[in-house]
Tab-separated table of C-alpha atoms and ligand atoms in Angstrom:
chain	number	residue	atom	x	y	z
T	1	MET	CA	-4.216	3.590	-18.769
T	2	SER	CA	-0.662	3.386	-18.004
T	3	SER	CA	1.989	0.989	-19.969
T	4	ILE	CA	2.721	-2.431	-19.160
T	5	ILE	CA	5.827	-2.729	-16.781
T	6	LEU	CA	5.952	-6.557	-16.308
T	7	GLU	CA	4.659	-9.469	-18.191
T	8	ALA	CA	4.822	-13.213	-17.878
T	9	ARG	CA	4.235	-15.405	-20.951
T	10	ASP	CA	3.204	-18.782	-20.127
T	11	ILE	CA	6.048	-19.617	-17.535
T	12	ARG	CA	6.845	-22.795	-16.013
T	13	TYR	CA	9.107	-23.898	-13.258
T	14	ARG	CA	10.118	-26.632	-11.372
T	15	TYR	CA	12.689	-26.737	-8.388
T	16	PRO	CA	15.777	-29.004	-8.833
T	17	ARG	CA	14.366	-32.217	-7.293
T	18	GLY	CA	11.308	-30.554	-6.273
T	19	MET	CA	7.580	-30.583	-7.935
T	20	GLU	CA	6.690	-27.950	-10.194
T	21	ALA	CA	6.220	-24.825	-8.417
T	22	ILE	CA	4.681	-22.780	-11.518
T	23	ARG	CA	2.574	-24.406	-14.064
T	24	GLY	CA	1.866	-22.252	-16.710
T	25	ILE	CA	1.260	-18.697	-15.692
T	26	SER	CA	0.504	-15.686	-17.895
T	27	PHE	CA	-0.019	-11.838	-16.617
T	28	HIS	CA	0.739	-8.310	-17.056
T	29	ILE	CA	1.404	-5.716	-14.412
T	30	ARG	CA	0.890	-2.090	-15.347
T	31	LYS	CA	3.142	0.767	-14.195
T	32	LYS	CA	2.023	2.476	-10.784
T	33	GLU	CA	-0.293	-0.541	-10.059
T	34	LYS	CA	-0.478	-2.143	-6.632
T	35	ILE	CA	-0.775	-5.792	-6.940
T	36	ALA	CA	-1.453	-8.398	-4.425
T	37	LEU	CA	-0.667	-11.802	-4.998
T	38	VAL	CA	-2.811	-13.841	-2.986
T	39	GLY	CA	-3.094	-17.879	-2.040
T	40	PRO	CA	-2.284	-20.328	0.481
T	41	ASN	CA	1.137	-21.423	1.515
T	42	GLY	CA	2.822	-23.436	-1.204
T	43	ALA	CA	0.508	-21.966	-4.002
T	44	GLY	CA	3.924	-20.486	-5.601
T	45	LYS	CA	3.597	-16.813	-4.784
T	46	SER	CA	7.291	-16.570	-3.724
T	47	THR	CA	8.611	-18.360	-6.523
T	48	LEU	CA	6.575	-16.165	-8.902
T	49	LEU	CA	7.820	-12.899	-7.176
T	50	MET	CA	11.561	-14.170	-7.469
T	51	MET	CA	10.756	-14.419	-11.201
T	52	LEU	CA	10.050	-10.622	-11.384
T	53	ASN	CA	13.672	-9.695	-10.709
T	54	GLY	CA	15.302	-12.386	-12.246
T	55	MET	CA	16.226	-14.221	-9.174
T	56	VAL	CA	14.331	-17.577	-10.338
T	57	ARG	CA	14.544	-18.130	-14.346
T	58	PRO	CA	11.461	-19.981	-15.663
T	59	ASP	CA	12.136	-23.466	-17.341
T	60	THR	CA	10.059	-22.203	-20.019
T	61	GLY	CA	7.825	-19.359	-21.169
T	62	MET	CA	9.407	-15.667	-20.992
T	63	MET	CA	9.560	-12.871	-18.563
T	64	LEU	CA	9.649	-9.370	-19.838
T	65	PHE	CA	10.360	-5.851	-18.083
T	66	ASP	CA	9.510	-2.886	-20.010
T	67	ASN	CA	8.343	-4.631	-22.978
T	68	GLN	CA	11.778	-6.327	-23.486
T	69	PRO	CA	12.796	-10.145	-22.537
T	70	VAL	CA	14.373	-10.253	-19.452
T	71	LEU	CA	18.031	-11.543	-20.016
T	72	TYR	CA	19.948	-13.361	-17.353
T	73	ASP	CA	23.629	-12.365	-17.867
T	74	PRO	CA	25.137	-10.759	-14.786
T	75	ALA	CA	24.893	-7.205	-16.373
T	76	SER	CA	21.351	-7.452	-17.531
T	77	LEU	CA	20.388	-8.973	-14.264
T	78	ARG	CA	22.185	-6.015	-12.372
T	79	ILE	CA	20.586	-3.325	-14.425
T	80	LEU	CA	17.228	-5.499	-13.569
T	81	ARG	CA	17.497	-5.496	-10.144
T	82	LYS	CA	18.100	-1.638	-9.900
T	83	ARG	CA	14.829	-1.204	-11.417
T	84	VAL	CA	12.905	-4.071	-9.690
T	85	GLY	CA	13.607	-4.070	-6.066
T	86	PHE	CA	12.947	-7.004	-3.871
T	87	VAL	CA	12.221	-6.969	-0.241
T	88	LEU	CA	12.342	-10.408	1.229
T	89	GLN	CA	9.881	-12.023	3.605
T	90	ASN	CA	12.477	-12.213	6.775
T	91	PRO	CA	14.318	-9.147	7.401
T	92	ASP	CA	17.024	-10.941	9.068
T	93	ARG	CA	18.052	-12.446	5.610
T	94	GLN	CA	18.037	-9.364	4.036
T	95	ILE	CA	20.078	-7.362	6.612
T	96	ILE	CA	23.558	-7.900	6.291
T	97	ALA	CA	25.640	-4.999	7.802
T	98	PRO	CA	26.479	-4.099	11.214
T	99	THR	CA	24.776	-0.956	11.171
T	100	VAL	CA	21.472	0.457	9.626
T	101	TYR	CA	23.444	2.986	7.489
T	102	GLN	CA	25.773	0.437	6.247
T	103	ASP	CA	23.089	-1.872	5.383
T	104	VAL	CA	21.144	0.643	3.333
T	105	ALA	CA	24.324	1.969	1.552
T	106	PHE	CA	25.017	-1.516	0.596
T	107	GLY	CA	23.195	-1.157	-2.751
T	108	PRO	CA	24.110	2.344	-3.755
T	109	THR	CA	27.691	1.688	-3.268
T	110	ASN	CA	27.740	-1.482	-5.187
T	111	LEU	CA	26.364	0.632	-7.943
T	112	GLY	CA	29.600	2.567	-7.922
T	113	ASN	CA	27.928	5.854	-6.734
T	114	ASN	CA	30.653	8.360	-4.733
T	115	GLU	CA	30.556	8.633	-1.186
T	116	THR	CA	28.401	12.081	-1.194
T	117	GLU	CA	26.121	10.202	-3.801
T	118	VAL	CA	25.528	7.104	-1.273
T	119	ARG	CA	24.908	9.349	1.498
T	120	GLU	CA	21.959	11.100	-0.183
T	121	ALA	CA	20.773	8.046	-1.160
T	122	VAL	CA	20.789	6.681	2.330
T	123	THR	CA	19.549	9.863	3.947
T	124	ARG	CA	16.659	10.009	1.423
T	125	ALA	CA	15.444	6.449	1.961
T	126	LEU	CA	15.864	6.535	5.792
T	127	ARG	CA	13.697	9.599	5.678
T	128	HIS	CA	11.167	8.014	3.622
T	129	VAL	CA	10.707	4.934	5.643
T	130	GLY	CA	10.663	7.198	9.164
T	131	LEU	CA	14.030	5.861	10.552
T	132	GLU	CA	16.245	9.243	10.395
T	133	GLY	CA	18.428	9.042	13.145
T	134	PHE	CA	18.717	5.202	13.120
T	135	GLU	CA	21.814	5.324	11.147
T	136	ARG	CA	24.486	4.081	13.552
T	137	ARG	CA	22.015	1.632	15.310
T	138	PRO	CA	22.681	-2.322	14.970
T	139	PRO	CA	19.929	-3.963	12.980
T	140	HIS	CA	19.677	-7.219	15.222
T	141	GLN	CA	18.428	-4.583	18.018
T	142	LEU	CA	15.333	-3.354	16.102
T	143	SER	CA	11.796	-4.160	16.433
T	144	GLY	CA	10.430	-6.414	13.576
T	145	GLY	CA	8.512	-3.455	11.939
T	146	GLU	CA	11.714	-1.178	12.053
T	147	LYS	CA	13.787	-4.312	10.509
T	148	LYS	CA	11.186	-4.352	7.912
T	149	ARG	CA	11.814	-0.472	7.159
T	150	VAL	CA	15.596	-1.117	7.176
T	151	ALA	CA	15.071	-3.687	4.502
T	152	ILE	CA	12.946	-1.442	2.348
T	153	ALA	CA	15.050	1.516	2.823
T	154	GLY	CA	17.828	-0.620	1.359
T	155	VAL	CA	15.625	-1.296	-1.631
T	156	LEU	CA	14.610	2.396	-1.861
T	157	ALA	CA	18.065	3.549	-1.611
T	158	MET	CA	18.770	2.356	-5.457
T	159	ASP	CA	15.219	4.341	-6.434
T	160	PRO	CA	13.606	1.311	-8.214
T	161	ASP	CA	10.543	1.612	-10.381
T	162	VAL	CA	9.125	-1.446	-9.223
T	163	LEU	CA	9.008	-2.858	-5.405
T	164	VAL	CA	8.322	-6.469	-4.746
T	165	LEU	CA	7.696	-7.443	-1.221
T	166	ASP	CA	7.215	-11.052	-0.169
T	167	GLU	CA	4.550	-11.180	2.775
T	168	PRO	CA	5.394	-7.525	3.827
T	169	THR	CA	3.445	-7.608	7.130
T	170	SER	CA	4.158	-11.347	8.015
T	171	GLY	CA	5.115	-11.227	11.861
T	172	LEU	CA	4.221	-7.630	12.518
T	173	ASP	CA	1.458	-6.611	14.964
T	174	PRO	CA	-1.771	-4.773	13.270
T	175	SER	CA	-0.275	-1.410	13.938
T	176	GLY	CA	3.079	-2.147	12.427
T	177	SER	CA	1.049	-3.842	9.440
T	178	GLU	CA	-0.818	-0.785	9.073
T	179	ASP	CA	2.080	1.319	9.069
T	180	ILE	CA	3.852	-0.826	6.477
T	181	ILE	CA	0.767	-0.700	4.069
T	182	GLU	CA	0.496	2.936	4.651
T	183	LEU	CA	4.098	3.419	3.495
T	184	LEU	CA	3.523	1.270	0.505
T	185	ASP	CA	0.661	3.525	-0.429
T	186	GLU	CA	2.706	6.679	0.214
T	187	LEU	CA	5.335	4.958	-2.354
T	188	ASN	CA	2.529	3.926	-4.895
T	189	HIS	CA	1.642	7.548	-4.645
T	190	GLU	CA	4.705	8.780	-5.672
T	191	GLY	CA	4.840	6.506	-8.807
T	192	LYS	CA	6.179	3.071	-7.811
T	193	THR	CA	4.674	-0.011	-9.095
T	194	ILE	CA	3.954	-2.215	-5.786
T	195	ILE	CA	3.688	-5.943	-5.903
T	196	ILE	CA	3.038	-8.049	-2.705
T	197	SER	CA	2.372	-11.293	-1.917
T	198	THR	CA	0.094	-12.136	1.058
T	199	HIS	CA	-2.299	-14.839	2.400
T	200	ASP	CA	-4.126	-11.930	4.160
T	201	VAL	CA	-7.399	-11.431	2.028
T	202	GLU	CA	-8.671	-8.598	4.498
T	203	LEU	CA	-5.381	-6.514	3.805
T	204	ALA	CA	-5.128	-7.519	0.003
T	205	TYR	CA	-8.873	-6.564	-0.436
T	206	PRO	CA	-9.103	-2.862	0.198
T	207	TRP	CA	-5.470	-2.122	-0.769
T	208	ALA	CA	-4.906	-3.713	-4.266
T	209	ASP	CA	-5.792	-2.347	-7.550
T	210	ARG	CA	-5.976	-5.814	-8.878
T	211	ALA	CA	-5.586	-9.337	-6.871
T	212	ILE	CA	-4.040	-12.375	-8.399
T	213	LEU	CA	-5.465	-15.397	-6.945
T	214	MET	CA	-3.005	-18.469	-6.868
T	215	LYS	CA	-3.164	-22.121	-6.140
T	216	SER	CA	-1.075	-24.889	-6.881
T	217	GLY	CA	1.326	-23.052	-9.184
T	218	ARG	CA	-1.402	-21.585	-11.469
T	219	ILE	CA	-3.535	-18.415	-11.419
T	220	LEU	CA	-7.504	-19.144	-10.343
T	221	GLN	CA	-8.650	-15.400	-10.865
T	222	GLU	CA	-6.943	-12.030	-11.716
T	223	ASP	CA	-9.099	-9.092	-11.533
T	224	ILE	CA	-10.073	-5.998	-9.427
T	225	PRO	CA	-10.575	-7.265	-5.961
T	226	GLU	CA	-14.074	-7.048	-5.677
T	227	VAL	CA	-14.373	-9.500	-8.908
T	228	ALA	CA	-11.470	-11.821	-8.112
T	229	PHE	CA	-12.542	-12.007	-4.329
T	230	GLY	CA	-16.387	-12.026	-5.729
T	231	ASN	CA	-15.835	-15.488	-7.263
T	232	TYR	CA	-16.711	-17.665	-4.058
T	233	GLU	CA	-15.694	-20.968	-5.675
T	234	SER	CA	-12.099	-19.560	-6.550
T	235	VAL	CA	-11.825	-18.169	-3.031
T	236	ARG	CA	-12.990	-21.248	-1.335
T	237	SER	CA	-10.721	-23.648	-3.614
T	238	ALA	CA	-7.677	-21.574	-3.071
T	239	HIS	CA	-8.333	-21.973	0.927
T	240	LEU	CA	-9.023	-18.410	1.567
T	241	SER	CA	-11.834	-16.706	3.261
T	242	LEU	CA	-14.214	-14.289	1.678
T	243	PRO	CA	-13.137	-10.432	2.846
T	244	ILE	CA	-15.728	-9.766	5.554
T	245	LEU	CA	-17.244	-6.576	3.901
T	246	LEU	CA	-18.067	-9.131	0.559
T	247	GLU	CA	-19.567	-11.596	2.840
T	248	LEU	CA	-21.764	-9.143	4.545
T	249	HIS	CA	-22.838	-7.886	1.286
T	250	ARG	CA	-23.654	-11.378	0.186
T	251	GLU	CA	-25.669	-12.095	3.306
T	252	LEU	CA	-27.653	-8.828	2.680
T	253	GLN	CA	-28.238	-9.875	-0.853
T	254	GLU	CA	-29.511	-13.240	-0.016
T	255	ARG	CA	-31.749	-12.145	2.749
T	256	GLY	CA	-33.743	-10.086	-0.262
T	257	PHE	CA	-32.348	-6.472	1.002
T	258	PRO	CA	-32.289	-4.236	-2.174
T	259	VAL	CA	-28.551	-3.419	-1.840
T	260	GLN	CA	-26.735	-2.072	-4.685
T	261	GLU	CA	-24.963	-4.480	-7.036
T	262	LYS	CA	-21.459	-2.650	-6.636
T	263	LYS	CA	-19.643	-4.536	-3.843
T	264	PRO	CA	-18.168	-2.800	-0.951
T	265	ARG	CA	-14.468	-2.185	-0.577
T	266	THR	CA	-14.557	-0.218	2.533
T	267	ILE	CA	-16.660	0.393	5.626
T	268	LEU	CA	-17.600	3.802	4.022
T	269	ASP	CA	-19.140	2.130	1.265
T	270	VAL	CA	-21.033	-0.337	3.661
T	271	MET	CA	-22.367	2.729	5.660
T	272	HIS	CA	-23.514	4.259	2.088
T	273	CYS	CA	-25.070	0.936	1.254
T	274	ILE	CA	-27.029	0.575	4.917
T	275	GLU	CA	-28.022	4.493	4.784
T	276	GLN	CA	-29.947	3.518	1.390
T	277	LEU	CA	-31.669	0.620	3.197
T	278	VAL	CA	-32.626	2.275	6.215
T	279	GLN	CA	-34.295	5.942	7.496
T	280	LYS	CA	-31.580	8.067	8.463
T	281	PRO	CA	-31.607	9.251	12.017
T	282	SER	CA	-33.776	12.226	12.018
T	283	GLY	CA	-32.022	15.543	13.315
T	284	ARG	CA	-28.799	14.737	11.633
T	285	LYS	CA	-26.511	17.652	11.189
T	286	GLY	CA	-24.875	18.771	7.875
T	287	PRO	CA	-21.649	17.148	7.304
T	288	GLY	CA	-18.574	18.022	9.279
T	289	ARG	CA	-15.362	19.718	7.826
T	290	ILE	CA	-12.311	18.184	6.754
T	291	THR	CA	-9.096	20.477	7.386
T	292	VAL	CA	-5.934	19.080	5.532
T	293	VAL	CA	-2.653	20.137	6.918
T	294	ASN	CA	0.671	19.866	4.880
T	295	VAL	CA	3.185	19.309	7.593
T	296	ASP	CA	6.082	20.130	5.185
T	297	GLY	CA	4.874	23.405	3.704
T	298	ASP	CA	1.997	24.895	5.975
T	299	ASP	CA	2.981	27.225	8.500
T	300	LEU	CA	2.230	25.367	11.751
T	301	ASP	CA	2.991	27.629	14.739
T	302	THR	CA	-0.637	28.229	15.642
T	303	LEU	CA	-1.485	24.403	15.039
T	304	PRO	CA	-1.569	23.637	18.724
T	305	GLY	CA	-3.712	26.590	19.604
T	306	TRP	CA	-6.092	25.750	16.558
T	307	ARG	CA	-6.517	22.208	18.102
T	308	SER	CA	-6.763	23.036	21.595
T	309	SER	CA	-9.766	25.630	20.452
T	310	ARG	CA	-11.811	22.496	18.825
T	311	GLY	CA	-11.251	20.040	21.320
T	312	SER	CA	-13.734	17.897	19.743
T	313	THR	CA	-11.944	17.684	16.439
T	314	ALA	CA	-10.459	14.275	15.363
T	315	ILE	CA	-7.073	14.291	13.856
T	316	GLY	CA	-5.559	11.540	11.469
T	317	ALA	CA	-1.895	11.475	9.984
T	318	MET	CA	-1.328	10.049	6.627
T	319	GLY	CA	2.282	9.071	5.808
T	320	THR	CA	5.465	8.554	7.788
T	321	ARG	CA	6.576	12.339	7.921
T	322	ALA	CA	3.221	13.335	9.097
T	323	LYS	CA	3.156	10.921	11.896
T	324	GLN	CA	6.847	11.911	12.980
T	325	TYR	CA	5.650	15.515	13.002
T	326	ALA	CA	2.590	14.408	15.155
T	327	GLU	CA	4.808	12.394	17.459
T	328	LYS	CA	7.447	15.223	17.671
T	329	SER	CA	4.937	18.065	18.485
T	330	GLY	CA	2.935	15.730	20.783
T	331	VAL	CA	-0.211	15.904	18.469
T	332	ARG	CA	-2.358	12.819	19.738
T	333	LEU	CA	-3.599	10.937	16.747
T	334	ASP	CA	-7.089	9.426	16.428
T	335	PHE	CA	-6.675	7.711	13.168
T	336	THR	CA	-3.312	6.233	11.726
T	337	TYR	CA	-4.706	4.220	8.746
T	338	GLY	CA	-7.472	4.571	6.257
T	339	VAL	CA	-7.353	7.972	7.519
T	340	ILE	CA	-9.358	9.589	4.628
T	341	ASP	CA	-12.409	7.402	4.875
T	342	LYS	CA	-12.274	7.573	8.544
T	343	CYS	CA	-12.459	11.326	8.212
T	344	ILE	CA	-15.298	11.030	5.853
T	345	LEU	CA	-17.364	8.673	8.056
T	346	LYS	CA	-16.658	11.431	11.126
T	347	ALA	CA	-17.919	14.188	8.674
T	348	LEU	CA	-20.996	12.293	7.647
T	349	LEU	CA	-22.074	12.235	11.688
T	350	GLY	CA	-21.518	15.934	11.324
T	351	LYS	CA	-18.111	16.166	13.025
T	352	ASP	CA	-15.025	18.043	11.949
T	353	THR	CA	-11.686	16.448	11.411
T	354	MET	CA	-7.984	17.133	10.768
T	355	ILE	CA	-5.663	15.249	8.212
T	356	LEU	CA	-1.936	15.818	8.881
T	357	THR	CA	-0.204	14.701	5.688
T	358	THR	CA	2.536	15.941	3.035
T	359	GLY	CA	3.109	16.426	-0.830
T	360	SER	CA	1.315	14.800	-3.167
T	361	MET	CA	-1.040	13.269	-0.879
T	362	VAL	CA	-2.853	16.454	0.015
T	363	ALA	CA	-4.183	16.411	-3.399
T	364	ARG	CA	-5.038	12.692	-2.871
T	365	VAL	CA	-7.284	13.963	0.254
T	366	TYR	CA	-9.103	16.152	-1.963
T	367	GLN	CA	-9.590	13.921	-4.793
T	368	ARG	CA	-11.074	11.159	-2.466
T	369	VAL	CA	-13.588	13.620	-0.641
T	370	ASN	CA	-14.622	14.964	-4.076
T	371	ASN	CA	-15.099	11.559	-5.451
T	372	TYR	CA	-17.171	10.547	-2.821
T	373	GLY	CA	-19.231	13.499	-3.117
T	374	THR	CA	-19.794	12.819	-6.764
T	375	GLU	CA	-21.061	9.068	-5.967
T	376	SER	CA	-23.049	10.058	-2.702
T	377	GLY	CA	-24.274	13.261	-3.323
T	378	VAL	CA	-22.926	14.449	-0.073
T	379	HIS	CA	-20.702	17.382	-0.286
T	380	ILE	CA	-18.218	17.612	2.422
T	381	PRO	CA	-16.205	20.752	2.681
T	382	VAL	CA	-12.389	20.477	2.746
T	383	LEU	CA	-10.312	23.247	3.803
T	384	PRO	CA	-6.617	23.850	3.656
T	385	PHE	CA	-5.250	24.614	7.146
T	386	VAL	CA	-4.426	28.512	7.183
T	387	SER	CA	-1.902	29.668	9.936
T	388	GLU	CA	-4.194	32.522	11.101
T	389	LYS	CA	-6.941	33.184	13.666
T	390	ASN	CA	-9.677	32.987	11.276
T	391	ASP	CA	-10.687	29.855	9.411
T	392	ALA	CA	-10.003	29.717	5.555
T	393	ASP	CA	-12.636	30.007	3.079
T	394	GLU	CA	-14.103	26.663	1.776
T	395	ASN	CA	-12.398	25.185	-1.045
T	396	THR	CA	-13.536	21.689	-2.532
T	397	ASP	CA	-11.772	21.951	-5.526
T	398	GLY	CA	-8.396	21.035	-4.377
T	399	PRO	CA	-5.223	22.910	-3.301
T	400	SER	CA	-4.014	25.725	-5.646
J	1	ADP	P1	4.039	-19.486	-1.542
J	1	ADP	O1	4.949	-18.449	-1.479
J	1	ADP	O2	2.924	-19.397	-2.108
J	1	ADP	O3	3.992	-20.447	-0.121
J	1	ADP	P2	6.459	-21.169	-2.811
J	1	ADP	O4	6.552	-20.217	-3.993
J	1	ADP	O5	7.349	-20.891	-1.720
J	1	ADP	O6	4.831	-20.839	-2.198
J	1	ADP	O7	6.621	-22.463	-2.960
J	1	ADP	C1	5.781	-23.234	-4.162
J	1	ADP	C2	6.139	-24.750	-4.213
J	1	ADP	O8	7.382	-25.136	-4.558
J	1	ADP	C3	5.888	-25.560	-2.998
J	1	ADP	O9	5.300	-26.533	-3.329
J	1	ADP	C4	7.141	-25.466	-2.317
J	1	ADP	O10	7.359	-26.742	-1.335
J	1	ADP	C5	8.210	-25.723	-3.430
J	1	ADP	N1	9.356	-25.083	-3.171
J	1	ADP	C6	9.679	-23.540	-2.588
J	1	ADP	N2	10.957	-23.584	-2.526
J	1	ADP	C7	11.580	-24.778	-2.852
J	1	ADP	C8	12.887	-25.165	-3.144
J	1	ADP	N3	13.998	-24.376	-2.659
J	1	ADP	N4	13.021	-26.432	-3.584
J	1	ADP	C9	12.208	-27.225	-3.762
J	1	ADP	N5	10.784	-26.852	-3.577
J	1	ADP	C10	10.773	-25.641	-3.296
């Protein structure tokens, strides 16, 4: 298990002339964890998040970063804020410069980097969030989702270890929210610890490694989402609703269906549950194949031809660069969110699919499909895309 990066020890905080917002909280967050802080308005989520990078100092108790107590002198705070990046709920409050470039350059410039280093940091950050070419645009002309991405790029330009995001999907439409969550997954996969606050239970439940349920300045539950959200009393007392998948599982159990104890996190888990309850339709074909394309590394010249010769193959894209590639090359995407699970679901119906992705996420596809195979006993072939007329040999062990 990875080491602890952030810790709170019995912290309390009262706003000047306000009520006590944090009432004795302790927790720890490990490196590379995805944490969702969930609770109703006024629970203390924003206040707690602001303690993670020293914006708010607890009245009593102690915050630790990398096992060291947080110090609140300006020099120590500068170092802490470089390592713990904070994305405010409202991007209009975070974006301050007249152009996207200047805004994203603000952090690295303040760190004293030279012009070349700043340009490299800005280019890298904008590429990461899928906003290459937006450098000269005035931020106030961008959409809500784009502004959010500029704010995230501004933080990424400092290359922090931890990203803290207050309500990252608030005000975004469902597809904008999915894009942000995908981006956070991508960053997490690259090694960053991600902490978000939200009152969107359906978003937090499948996404988080651990959920922290808060109410009235206290922690009600802190555990893997199945357990944290599985305590109905806590969920109800935090004025939250049960994730729909847990509700379904509970209803099946209460009606005496012999469903497995393990609670479902995804639609795939639910289908597995249901398939154990009812006889599968007869005549079902063997599983379909999943072809994995690395849009950064593979030779893609023959991809359009490959695609048109397999018109029924559904295509998904994971990650910003893969989605950009699809848009640029006119590839119509069937899935842009929860792509691996959706491809597994199709494969179980005997249908072939293709996943466009990049870098280390290629390995994640193999890992997820192989894990599913181990859990369910259904072996789904995963193949690398090969730029030739003939298909590649089957390979379920992962990319070489
Ligand atoms: P959440 O993010 O869960 O909605 P907050 O951390 O914003 O909760 O607020 C926690 C409590 O602190 C609430 O009761 C809120 O009214 C109070 N509070 C937040 N900001 C201030 C402030 N600047 N001054 C006084 N009270 C505040």
